[in-house]
Coordinates of N, CA and C and ligand atoms in Angstrom, one line a residue:
M22 N -97.1 68.4 -67.7 CA -97.5 69.7 -68.3 C -96.4 70.7 -67.9
E23 N -96.1 71.6 -68.8 CA -95.1 72.6 -68.6 C -95.6 73.9 -67.9
I24 N -94.8 74.4 -67.0 CA -95.3 75.6 -66.3 C -94.8 76.8 -67.2
T25 N -95.8 77.6 -67.6 CA -95.5 78.8 -68.3 C -95.9 80.1 -67.6
K26 N -96.7 79.9 -66.6 CA -97.1 81.2 -65.9 C -96.7 81.0 -64.4
Y27 N -95.8 81.9 -64.1 CA -95.3 81.8 -62.7 C -95.8 83.0 -61.9
P28 N -96.0 82.8 -60.6 CA -96.5 84.0 -59.8 C -95.3 85.0 -59.7
K29 N -95.7 86.3 -59.6 CA -94.6 87.3 -59.4 C -94.2 87.2 -57.9
H30 N -95.2 87.0 -57.1 CA -94.9 87.0 -55.6 C -95.5 85.7 -55.0
L31 N -94.6 84.9 -54.5 CA -94.9 83.6 -54.0 C -94.8 83.7 -52.4
A32 N -95.7 83.4 -51.6 CA -95.5 83.4 -50.2 C -95.8 82.1 -49.6
I33 N -95.1 81.7 -48.6 CA -95.3 80.4 -48.0 C -95.3 80.4 -46.5
I34 N -96.4 79.7 -46.0 CA -96.4 79.4 -44.5 C -95.8 78.0 -44.3
M35 N -94.6 78.1 -43.8 CA -93.7 76.8 -43.7 C -94.2 76.1 -42.4
D36 N -95.1 75.2 -42.5 CA -95.7 74.5 -41.4 C -95.4 73.0 -41.3
G37 N -95.2 72.5 -40.1 CA -95.1 71.0 -39.9 C -93.7 70.6 -39.5
N38 N -92.9 71.5 -39.2 CA -91.5 71.1 -38.8 C -91.5 70.2 -37.5
G39 N -92.4 70.6 -36.6 CA -92.4 70.0 -35.2 C -93.0 68.5 -35.5
R40 N -94.0 68.4 -36.2 CA -94.6 67.1 -36.5 C -93.7 66.2 -37.2
W41 N -92.9 66.8 -38.2 CA -92.0 66.0 -38.9 C -90.9 65.4 -38.0
A42 N -90.4 66.2 -37.0 CA -89.4 65.7 -36.1 C -90.0 64.6 -35.2
K43 N -91.2 64.9 -34.8 CA -91.9 63.9 -33.8 C -92.1 62.6 -34.5
K44 N -92.4 62.6 -35.8 CA -92.6 61.4 -36.6 C -91.3 60.5 -36.6
Q45 N -90.2 61.2 -36.6 CA -88.9 60.5 -36.6 C -88.4 60.3 -35.2
G46 N -89.1 60.6 -34.2 CA -88.6 60.5 -32.8 C -87.5 61.4 -32.5
L47 N -87.5 62.6 -33.1 CA -86.5 63.6 -33.0 C -87.0 64.9 -32.2
L48 N -86.1 65.6 -31.7 CA -86.5 66.9 -31.1 C -87.0 67.8 -32.1
R49 N -87.9 68.8 -31.8 CA -88.5 69.7 -32.7 C -87.5 70.5 -33.6
I50 N -86.3 70.8 -32.9 CA -85.3 71.6 -33.6 C -84.8 70.9 -34.8
F51 N -84.8 69.6 -34.8 CA -84.3 68.9 -36.0 C -85.2 69.1 -37.2
G52 N -86.6 69.3 -36.8 CA -87.6 69.6 -37.8 C -87.2 71.0 -38.5
H53 N -86.9 71.9 -37.6 CA -86.5 73.3 -38.2 C -85.3 73.2 -39.0
E54 N -84.3 72.4 -38.5 CA -83.0 72.3 -39.3 C -83.3 71.7 -40.7
N55 N -84.1 70.7 -40.7 CA -84.5 70.1 -42.0 C -85.4 71.0 -42.9
G56 N -86.2 71.9 -42.1 CA -87.0 72.9 -42.8 C -86.1 73.9 -43.5
A57 N -84.9 74.2 -43.0 CA -83.9 75.1 -43.7 C -83.5 74.6 -45.0
R58 N -83.5 73.2 -45.1 CA -83.1 72.6 -46.4 C -84.2 72.9 -47.4
S59 N -85.4 72.8 -47.0 CA -86.5 73.2 -47.9 C -86.5 74.6 -48.3
V60 N -86.1 75.5 -47.4 CA -86.0 76.9 -47.7 C -85.0 77.0 -48.8
R61 N -83.8 76.4 -48.7 CA -82.8 76.5 -49.7 C -83.3 76.0 -51.1
Q62 N -84.0 74.9 -51.1 CA -84.4 74.3 -52.4 C -85.5 75.3 -53.0
T63 N -86.4 75.7 -52.2 CA -87.4 76.6 -52.7 C -86.9 77.9 -53.3
L64 N -85.9 78.5 -52.6 CA -85.3 79.7 -53.1 C -84.5 79.4 -54.4
E65 N -83.8 78.3 -54.4 CA -83.1 77.9 -55.6 C -84.1 77.9 -56.8
Y66 N -85.2 77.3 -56.6 CA -86.2 77.1 -57.6 C -86.6 78.5 -58.1
C67 N -87.0 79.4 -57.2 CA -87.4 80.7 -57.5 C -86.3 81.5 -58.3
V68 N -85.0 81.3 -57.9 CA -84.0 81.9 -58.7 C -83.9 81.3 -60.1
E69 N -83.9 80.0 -60.2 CA -83.8 79.3 -61.5 C -85.0 79.7 -62.5
H70 N -86.2 80.0 -61.9 CA -87.3 80.3 -62.7 C -87.7 81.7 -62.7
K71 N -86.8 82.5 -62.1 CA -87.0 84.0 -62.1 C -88.3 84.5 -61.5
I72 N -88.7 83.8 -60.4 CA -89.8 84.3 -59.6 C -89.2 85.5 -58.8
P73 N -89.7 86.7 -59.0 CA -89.1 87.9 -58.4 C -89.2 88.0 -56.9
Y74 N -90.3 87.5 -56.3 CA -90.5 87.7 -54.9 C -90.9 86.5 -54.2
L75 N -90.1 86.0 -53.2 CA -90.4 84.9 -52.3 C -90.5 85.4 -50.9
T76 N -91.6 85.2 -50.2 CA -91.8 85.6 -48.9 C -92.1 84.4 -48.0
L77 N -91.3 84.2 -46.9 CA -91.4 83.0 -46.0 C -91.8 83.5 -44.6
Y78 N -92.8 82.8 -44.1 CA -93.2 83.0 -42.7 C -92.3 82.2 -41.8
A79 N -91.3 82.9 -41.3 CA -90.2 82.1 -40.6 C -90.4 82.2 -39.0
F80 N -91.1 83.2 -38.5 CA -91.3 83.4 -37.1 C -92.5 84.5 -36.9
S81 N -93.5 83.9 -36.2 CA -94.7 84.9 -36.1 C -94.5 85.5 -34.7
T82 N -95.4 86.6 -34.5 CA -95.4 87.3 -33.2 C -95.8 86.3 -32.1
E83 N -96.6 85.3 -32.4 CA -97.1 84.3 -31.5 C -96.0 83.3 -31.1
N84 N -95.1 83.1 -32.1 CA -94.0 82.1 -31.8 C -93.1 82.5 -30.6
W85 N -93.1 83.8 -30.2 CA -92.4 84.1 -29.0 C -92.8 83.3 -27.7
N86 N -94.1 82.8 -27.8 CA -94.7 82.1 -26.7 C -94.2 80.6 -26.6
R87 N -93.4 80.2 -27.6 CA -92.9 78.8 -27.5 C -91.8 78.7 -26.4
P88 N -91.5 77.4 -26.0 CA -90.5 77.2 -25.0 C -89.2 78.0 -25.4
A89 N -88.6 78.6 -24.3 CA -87.3 79.4 -24.6 C -86.3 78.7 -25.4
D90 N -86.1 77.4 -25.2 CA -85.0 76.8 -25.8 C -85.3 76.6 -27.4
E91 N -86.6 76.5 -27.7 CA -87.0 76.4 -29.1 C -86.8 77.7 -29.8
V92 N -87.2 78.8 -29.1 CA -87.0 80.2 -29.6 C -85.5 80.4 -29.9
K93 N -84.7 80.1 -28.9 CA -83.3 80.3 -29.0 C -82.7 79.5 -30.2
A94 N -83.1 78.3 -30.3 CA -82.7 77.4 -31.4 C -83.0 78.0 -32.7
L95 N -84.2 78.6 -32.8 CA -84.7 79.2 -34.1 C -83.8 80.4 -34.4
M96 N -83.5 81.2 -33.4 CA -82.7 82.4 -33.6 C -81.3 81.9 -34.1
D97 N -80.7 80.9 -33.5 CA -79.4 80.5 -33.8 C -79.4 79.8 -35.2
L98 N -80.5 79.2 -35.5 CA -80.6 78.5 -36.9 C -80.6 79.7 -38.0
L99 N -81.3 80.7 -37.7 CA -81.4 81.8 -38.7 C -80.0 82.4 -39.0
V100 N -79.2 82.6 -37.9 CA -77.9 83.1 -38.0 C -77.1 82.2 -38.8
K101 N -77.1 80.9 -38.4 CA -76.4 79.9 -39.1 C -76.6 79.8 -40.6
F102 N -78.0 79.9 -40.9 CA -78.4 79.9 -42.3 C -77.9 81.0 -43.1
L103 N -78.0 82.2 -42.5 CA -77.5 83.4 -43.2 C -76.0 83.3 -43.5
K104 N -75.3 82.9 -42.5 CA -73.8 82.8 -42.6 C -73.4 81.7 -43.7
K105 N -74.1 80.6 -43.6 CA -73.7 79.5 -44.4 C -74.1 79.8 -45.8
E106 N -75.3 80.4 -46.0 CA -75.9 80.6 -47.4 C -75.3 81.9 -48.0
F107 N -74.6 82.8 -47.3 CA -74.4 84.1 -47.8 C -73.8 84.0 -49.2
D108 N -72.7 83.2 -49.4 CA -72.1 83.3 -50.7 C -73.0 82.8 -51.9
D109 N -73.8 81.8 -51.6 CA -74.8 81.4 -52.6 C -75.8 82.5 -52.9
L110 N -76.3 83.0 -51.8 CA -77.3 84.1 -52.0 C -76.7 85.2 -52.9
N111 N -75.5 85.6 -52.6 CA -74.9 86.6 -53.4 C -74.6 86.2 -54.9
K112 N -74.2 85.0 -55.0 CA -73.8 84.4 -56.3 C -75.2 84.3 -57.2
N113 N -76.2 84.0 -56.4 CA -77.5 83.9 -57.1 C -78.3 85.2 -57.3
N114 N -77.6 86.3 -56.9 CA -78.1 87.7 -57.2 C -79.4 87.9 -56.4
V115 N -79.5 87.2 -55.1 CA -80.7 87.3 -54.3 C -80.6 88.6 -53.3
R116 N -81.6 89.3 -53.1 CA -81.7 90.4 -52.3 C -82.4 89.9 -51.0
L117 N -82.1 90.4 -49.8 CA -82.8 89.9 -48.6 C -83.5 91.1 -48.0
N118 N -84.7 90.7 -47.5 CA -85.6 91.8 -47.0 C -86.2 91.1 -45.7
V119 N -86.6 91.9 -44.8 CA -87.2 91.4 -43.5 C -88.5 92.2 -43.3
I120 N -89.6 91.5 -42.9 CA -90.8 92.3 -42.5 C -91.1 91.7 -41.1
G121 N -91.5 92.7 -40.3 CA -91.9 92.3 -38.9 C -91.2 93.3 -37.9
N122 N -91.4 92.9 -36.6 CA -90.9 93.9 -35.6 C -89.6 93.3 -35.0
L123 N -88.4 93.7 -35.4 CA -87.2 93.1 -34.9 C -86.8 93.6 -33.5
D124 N -87.6 94.4 -32.9 CA -87.2 95.0 -31.6 C -86.9 93.9 -30.6
R125 N -87.6 92.8 -30.6 CA -87.5 91.8 -29.6 C -86.4 90.8 -30.0
F126 N -85.7 90.9 -31.1 CA -84.7 89.9 -31.5 C -83.4 90.2 -30.8
P127 N -82.7 89.1 -30.5 CA -81.4 89.3 -29.8 C -80.5 90.1 -30.7
D128 N -79.6 90.9 -30.0 CA -78.8 91.8 -30.8 C -78.0 91.1 -31.9
K129 N -77.5 89.9 -31.5 CA -76.6 89.2 -32.5 C -77.4 88.8 -33.7
T130 N -78.6 88.3 -33.6 CA -79.4 87.9 -34.7 C -79.7 89.2 -35.6
K131 N -80.1 90.3 -34.9 CA -80.5 91.5 -35.6 C -79.3 91.9 -36.4
E132 N -78.1 91.9 -35.7 CA -76.9 92.4 -36.4 C -76.6 91.6 -37.7
V133 N -76.6 90.3 -37.6 CA -76.3 89.4 -38.7 C -77.3 89.7 -39.8
L134 N -78.6 89.8 -39.4 CA -79.7 90.1 -40.4 C -79.5 91.4 -41.2
L135 N -79.3 92.4 -40.4 CA -79.1 93.8 -41.0 C -77.9 93.9 -41.9
N136 N -76.8 93.2 -41.4 CA -75.6 93.2 -42.1 C -75.8 92.4 -43.4
T137 N -76.5 91.3 -43.4 CA -76.7 90.5 -44.7 C -77.5 91.3 -45.6
I138 N -78.6 92.0 -45.1 CA -79.4 92.8 -45.9 C -78.6 93.8 -46.7
E139 N -77.7 94.5 -45.9 CA -76.9 95.5 -46.4 C -75.9 95.0 -47.6
K140 N -75.4 93.8 -47.2 CA -74.3 93.3 -48.2 C -75.0 92.8 -49.5
L141 N -76.3 92.6 -49.5 CA -77.0 92.0 -50.7 C -77.9 93.0 -51.4
K142 N -77.8 94.2 -50.9 CA -78.8 95.2 -51.3 C -78.6 95.6 -52.8
H143 N -77.5 95.4 -53.4 CA -77.3 95.8 -54.8 C -77.7 94.7 -55.7
N144 N -78.1 93.6 -55.2 CA -78.5 92.5 -56.1 C -79.8 92.8 -56.7
T145 N -80.1 92.2 -57.9 CA -81.2 92.6 -58.7 C -82.1 91.3 -59.0
G146 N -81.8 90.2 -58.5 CA -82.6 89.0 -58.8 C -83.8 88.8 -57.8
T147 N -84.1 87.6 -57.4 CA -85.2 87.3 -56.5 C -85.0 88.0 -55.2
T148 N -86.1 88.6 -54.7 CA -86.1 89.2 -53.3 C -86.6 88.2 -52.4
L149 N -85.8 87.8 -51.5 CA -86.2 86.8 -50.4 C -86.6 87.7 -49.2
T150 N -87.9 87.6 -48.9 CA -88.4 88.3 -47.7 C -88.7 87.4 -46.5
L151 N -88.1 87.6 -45.4 CA -88.3 86.7 -44.3 C -89.2 87.5 -43.3
A152 N -90.3 86.9 -43.0 CA -91.3 87.4 -42.0 C -90.9 87.0 -40.7
L153 N -90.3 87.8 -39.8 CA -89.8 87.6 -38.6 C -90.4 88.4 -37.4
S154 N -90.9 87.8 -36.4 CA -91.7 88.4 -35.4 C -92.8 89.2 -36.1
Y155 N -93.4 88.6 -37.0 CA -94.4 89.2 -37.9 C -95.8 88.7 -37.5
G156 N -96.7 89.7 -37.5 CA -98.1 89.5 -37.4 C -98.8 90.5 -38.2
A157 N -99.8 90.1 -39.0 CA -100.5 91.0 -39.9 C -101.3 92.0 -39.1
R158 N -101.9 91.6 -38.0 CA -102.8 92.6 -37.3 C -101.9 93.7 -36.7
E159 N -100.7 93.3 -36.2 CA -99.7 94.2 -35.7 C -99.3 95.2 -36.8
E160 N -99.0 94.6 -38.0 CA -98.6 95.4 -39.1 C -99.7 96.5 -39.5
L161 N -101.0 96.0 -39.5 CA -102.0 96.9 -39.9 C -102.3 98.0 -38.8
L162 N -102.1 97.6 -37.5 CA -102.3 98.6 -36.4 C -101.2 99.7 -36.5
T163 N -99.9 99.2 -36.7 CA -98.8 100.1 -36.9 C -99.1 101.1 -38.0
A164 N -99.6 100.6 -39.1 CA -99.8 101.5 -40.2 C -100.9 102.5 -39.9
A165 N -102.0 102.0 -39.2 CA -103.1 102.9 -38.8 C -102.6 104.0 -37.9
K166 N -101.7 103.6 -37.0 CA -101.2 104.6 -36.0 C -100.4 105.7 -36.7
H167 N -99.5 105.2 -37.7 CA -98.6 106.2 -38.4 C -99.5 107.2 -39.2
I168 N -100.6 106.6 -39.8 CA -101.4 107.5 -40.6 C -102.1 108.4 -39.7
A169 N -102.7 107.9 -38.6 CA -103.4 108.8 -37.7 C -102.6 109.9 -37.1
N170 N -101.3 109.6 -36.9 CA -100.3 110.6 -36.4 C -100.2 111.7 -37.4
K171 N -100.1 111.3 -38.7 CA -99.9 112.4 -39.8 C -101.2 113.2 -39.8
V172 N -102.3 112.6 -39.7 CA -103.6 113.4 -39.7 C -103.7 114.3 -38.6
S173 N -103.3 113.8 -37.4 CA -103.4 114.7 -36.2 C -102.4 115.9 -36.2
K174 N -101.3 115.7 -36.9 CA -100.3 116.8 -37.0 C -100.7 117.7 -38.2
G175 N -101.7 117.4 -38.9 CA -102.1 118.2 -40.1 C -101.3 118.0 -41.3
D176 N -100.5 116.9 -41.4 CA -99.7 116.6 -42.5 C -100.5 115.8 -43.5
L177 N -101.7 115.3 -43.2 CA -102.4 114.4 -44.1 C -103.9 114.7 -44.0
A178 N -104.6 114.8 -45.1 CA -106.1 115.0 -45.0 C -106.7 113.6 -45.1
V179 N -107.8 113.4 -44.3 CA -108.5 112.1 -44.2 C -108.9 111.7 -45.7
E180 N -109.3 112.7 -46.5 CA -109.8 112.4 -47.9 C -108.7 111.8 -48.7
N181 N -107.5 112.0 -48.3 CA -106.3 111.4 -49.1 C -105.9 110.0 -48.7
I182 N -106.6 109.4 -47.7 CA -106.2 108.1 -47.3 C -106.9 107.1 -48.3
D183 N -106.1 106.5 -49.1 CA -106.7 105.5 -50.0 C -105.8 104.2 -50.0
E184 N -106.1 103.3 -50.8 CA -105.3 102.0 -50.8 C -103.8 102.2 -51.0
T185 N -103.5 103.1 -51.9 CA -102.1 103.3 -52.2 C -101.3 103.8 -51.1
L186 N -102.0 104.8 -50.4 CA -101.4 105.5 -49.3 C -101.2 104.4 -48.1
F187 N -102.3 103.7 -47.9 CA -102.3 102.7 -46.8 C -101.1 101.7 -47.0
K188 N -101.1 101.3 -48.2 CA -100.0 100.2 -48.6 C -98.6 100.8 -48.2
Q189 N -98.4 102.1 -48.6 CA -97.1 102.7 -48.3 C -96.7 102.6 -46.8
H190 N -97.6 102.4 -45.9 CA -97.4 102.3 -44.5 C -97.2 100.9 -44.0
L191 N -97.3 100.0 -44.9 CA -97.1 98.5 -44.5 C -95.7 98.2 -44.5
Y192 N -95.3 97.0 -43.8 CA -93.9 96.5 -43.9 C -93.6 96.2 -45.4
T193 N -94.6 95.9 -46.1 CA -94.4 95.4 -47.5 C -94.5 96.5 -48.5
S194 N -94.3 97.7 -48.2 CA -94.5 98.9 -49.1 C -93.7 98.6 -50.4
N195 N -92.6 97.9 -50.3 CA -91.8 97.8 -51.5 C -92.1 96.4 -52.2
L196 N -93.1 95.7 -51.9 CA -93.4 94.4 -52.5 C -94.8 94.5 -53.2
P197 N -94.9 93.7 -54.3 CA -96.2 93.7 -54.9 C -97.1 92.7 -54.1
D198 N -98.5 92.8 -54.3 CA -99.4 91.9 -53.7 C -99.0 90.4 -53.9
V199 N -99.4 89.5 -53.0 CA -99.1 88.1 -53.2 C -100.0 87.5 -54.3
D200 N -99.4 86.7 -55.1 CA -100.2 86.0 -56.2 C -100.5 84.6 -55.7
L201 N -99.6 83.9 -55.1 CA -99.9 82.6 -54.7 C -99.4 82.4 -53.2
L202 N -100.3 81.9 -52.4 CA -99.9 81.6 -51.0 C -100.0 80.1 -50.8
I203 N -98.9 79.4 -50.4 CA -98.8 78.1 -50.1 C -98.8 77.8 -48.5
R204 N -99.5 76.8 -48.1 CA -99.3 76.4 -46.6 C -99.1 74.9 -46.6
T205 N -98.1 74.5 -45.9 CA -97.8 73.0 -45.9 C -98.5 72.5 -44.6
S206 N -98.4 71.2 -44.5 CA -98.7 70.4 -43.4 C -100.2 70.1 -43.1
G207 N -101.1 70.4 -44.1 CA -102.5 70.1 -43.9 C -103.4 71.1 -43.2
E208 N -102.8 72.1 -42.7 CA -103.5 73.1 -41.9 C -104.1 74.1 -43.0
C209 N -105.4 74.4 -42.9 CA -106.0 75.3 -43.8 C -106.4 76.7 -43.2
R210 N -105.3 77.3 -42.7 CA -105.5 78.7 -42.0 C -104.5 79.6 -42.5
I211 N -104.7 80.9 -42.3 CA -103.9 82.0 -42.7 C -102.9 82.4 -41.5
S212 N -103.4 82.2 -40.3 CA -102.6 82.4 -39.1 C -101.9 83.8 -39.1
N213 N -102.7 84.9 -39.4 CA -102.2 86.2 -39.2 C -101.0 86.5 -40.1
F214 N -101.0 86.0 -41.4 CA -100.0 86.3 -42.3 C -100.5 87.1 -43.4
L215 N -99.8 88.2 -43.7 CA -100.1 89.1 -44.8 C -101.5 89.3 -45.2
L216 N -102.3 89.7 -44.2 CA -103.8 89.8 -44.4 C -104.2 90.8 -45.5
W217 N -103.5 91.9 -45.6 CA -103.8 92.9 -46.6 C -103.3 92.4 -48.0
Q218 N -102.1 91.9 -48.0 CA -101.4 91.5 -49.2 C -102.0 90.3 -49.9
I219 N -102.8 89.4 -49.3 CA -103.3 88.3 -49.9 C -104.7 88.5 -50.4
A220 N -105.3 89.7 -50.4 CA -106.6 89.9 -50.7 C -107.1 89.2 -52.0
Y221 N -106.2 89.1 -53.0 CA -106.6 88.5 -54.3 C -105.6 87.3 -54.6
A222 N -105.0 86.8 -53.6 CA -104.0 85.7 -53.8 C -104.7 84.4 -54.0
E223 N -104.2 83.5 -54.9 CA -104.6 82.1 -54.9 C -104.0 81.4 -53.7
L224 N -104.9 80.5 -53.1 CA -104.5 79.8 -51.9 C -104.2 78.3 -52.3
Y225 N -103.1 77.8 -51.7 CA -102.8 76.4 -52.0 C -102.4 75.6 -50.7
F226 N -103.1 74.6 -50.4 CA -102.8 73.9 -49.1 C -102.4 72.5 -49.5
T227 N -101.3 72.0 -48.9 CA -100.8 70.7 -49.1 C -100.5 70.0 -47.8
D228 N -100.7 68.7 -47.8 CA -100.5 67.9 -46.6 C -99.0 67.6 -46.3
V229 N -98.1 67.9 -47.3 CA -96.7 67.7 -47.2 C -96.2 68.5 -46.0
L230 N -95.4 67.9 -45.1 CA -94.8 68.7 -44.0 C -93.6 69.5 -44.5
W231 N -93.4 70.7 -44.0 CA -92.4 71.5 -44.6 C -91.0 70.9 -44.9
P232 N -90.4 70.2 -43.9 CA -89.1 69.6 -44.2 C -89.1 68.6 -45.4
D233 N -90.3 68.1 -45.7 CA -90.4 67.1 -46.8 C -90.7 67.8 -48.2
F234 N -90.9 69.2 -48.1 CA -91.4 69.9 -49.3 C -90.2 70.1 -50.2
T235 N -90.4 69.6 -51.5 CA -89.3 69.5 -52.4 C -89.7 70.5 -53.7
K236 N -88.7 70.6 -54.6 CA -89.0 71.4 -55.8 C -90.2 70.8 -56.6
K237 N -90.3 69.4 -56.5 CA -91.4 68.8 -57.2 C -92.8 69.2 -56.5
D238 N -92.8 69.3 -55.2 CA -94.0 69.7 -54.5 C -94.4 71.2 -54.9
L239 N -93.3 72.0 -55.1 CA -93.5 73.3 -55.5 C -94.1 73.4 -56.9
E240 N -93.6 72.5 -57.8 CA -94.1 72.5 -59.2 C -95.6 72.1 -59.2
T241 N -96.0 71.2 -58.3 CA -97.3 70.8 -58.2 C -98.2 71.9 -57.9
A242 N -97.7 72.7 -56.9 CA -98.5 73.9 -56.5 C -98.6 74.9 -57.6
L243 N -97.4 75.1 -58.3 CA -97.4 76.1 -59.4 C -98.3 75.6 -60.6
L244 N -98.4 74.4 -60.8 CA -99.3 73.9 -61.8 C -100.8 74.2 -61.5
S245 N -101.1 73.9 -60.2 CA -102.4 74.3 -59.7 C -102.7 75.8 -59.9
Y246 N -101.7 76.6 -59.6 CA -101.9 78.1 -59.7 C -102.1 78.5 -61.2
Q247 N -101.3 77.8 -62.1 CA -101.4 78.1 -63.5 C -102.8 77.8 -64.1
G248 N -103.4 76.8 -63.5 CA -104.8 76.3 -64.0 C -105.9 77.2 -63.5
R249 N -105.6 78.2 -62.6 CA -106.7 78.9 -62.0 C -106.9 80.2 -62.9
E250 N -108.2 80.6 -62.9 CA -108.5 81.8 -63.6 C -108.7 83.0 -62.6
R251 N -107.8 83.9 -62.7 CA -107.9 85.0 -61.6 C -108.7 86.1 -62.2
R252 N -109.8 86.4 -61.6 CA -110.8 87.3 -62.2 C -110.8 88.6 -61.5
F253 N -110.2 88.8 -60.3 CA -110.2 90.0 -59.6 C -111.5 90.7 -59.6
G254 N -112.6 90.0 -59.4 CA -114.0 90.5 -59.3 C -114.6 90.7 -60.6
K255 N -113.9 90.4 -61.8 CA -114.6 90.6 -63.1 C -115.2 89.2 -63.5
I256 N -115.7 89.2 -64.7 CA -116.3 87.9 -65.3 C -115.2 87.5 -66.3
S257 N -115.3 86.2 -66.6 CA -114.3 85.5 -67.6 C -114.2 86.3 -68.9
E258 N -115.3 86.7 -69.5 CA -115.2 87.4 -70.8 C -114.5 88.7 -70.7
Q259 N -114.4 89.3 -69.6 CA -113.7 90.6 -69.5 C -112.2 90.5 -69.4
L260 N -111.7 89.3 -69.3 CA -110.4 89.1 -69.0 C -109.4 89.2 -70.2
T261 N -109.9 88.8 -71.4 CA -109.0 88.8 -72.5 C -108.7 90.1 -73.1
Ligands
LIG7 C1 -93.7 76.0 -38.3 O1 -93.6 74.6 -38.0 C2 -92.4 76.5 -38.5 C3 -91.8 77.5 -37.8 C4 -92.4 78.2 -36.6 C5 -90.4 77.9 -38.1 C6 -90.0 78.0 -39.5 C7 -88.6 78.0 -39.5 C8 -87.8 77.3 -40.4 C9 -88.3 76.6 -41.6 C10 -86.3 77.2 -40.1 C11 -85.5 77.8 -41.1 C12 -85.9 79.1 -41.7 C13 -85.0 79.9 -42.2 C14 -85.5 81.1 -42.9 C15 -83.6 79.7 -42.2 P1 -94.1 74.1 -36.5 O2 -92.8 74.1 -35.7 O3 -95.2 75.0 -36.1 O4 -94.5 72.7 -36.8 P2 -95.7 71.9 -36.1 O5 -97.0 72.6 -36.4 O6 -95.7 70.6 -36.7 O7 -95.4 71.9 -34.6

């Protein structure tokens, strides 16, 4: 079947790198390295099919609790990826965006990230958003604090706090809501990812481990998405 309806915003929880490596008798970092290959393929697909927003959960606030050598290896991998892929990202008209709290990131990683964002900012194709040191509860608390601050200073009236205003205080203020959320590796959890933004998203879970995830697996997910009726609380007859 042909895919004719693509999501505007695709988000992915890239899970299973560690298990993939273990299955091959390799260290976990090799799973992440091979996961980077799946990132490239997924992004390429989004570019080819003009999916405007791709958001990837690359490092959660909880991931800081992993062994120090794995955290370091992930930081290094990110830098390596951005340097190696820069020309292709630019050629493919990709914009880069980051959501999360970068304060804890090593200076070098932060510098490369911000530099890459800057150099790609004039592109107009797919926006690749990396969720780094990201946690949805932290994002929501930060938004609530900013809003409360404005109220306490008298700059904002409580009556004017609505969904539009709240959204403007999230890391994702410049992104539309998620249409399709994919999680790989057989886990059926959200794990603190984009809790506000997935309110009406379609969820798709697959047993495929992230380093094995190919364009074909993505097409299977997109076909499932295409077959779903999104009613946003309405009834079928109201949709046409
Ligand atoms: C989850 O698998 C994956 C991560 C915590 C990191 C994701 C990072 C990449 C895919 C590396 C490349 C990313 C970019 C953006 C270049 P896991 O380690 O929790 O797997 P497990 O559940 O099998 O242990």
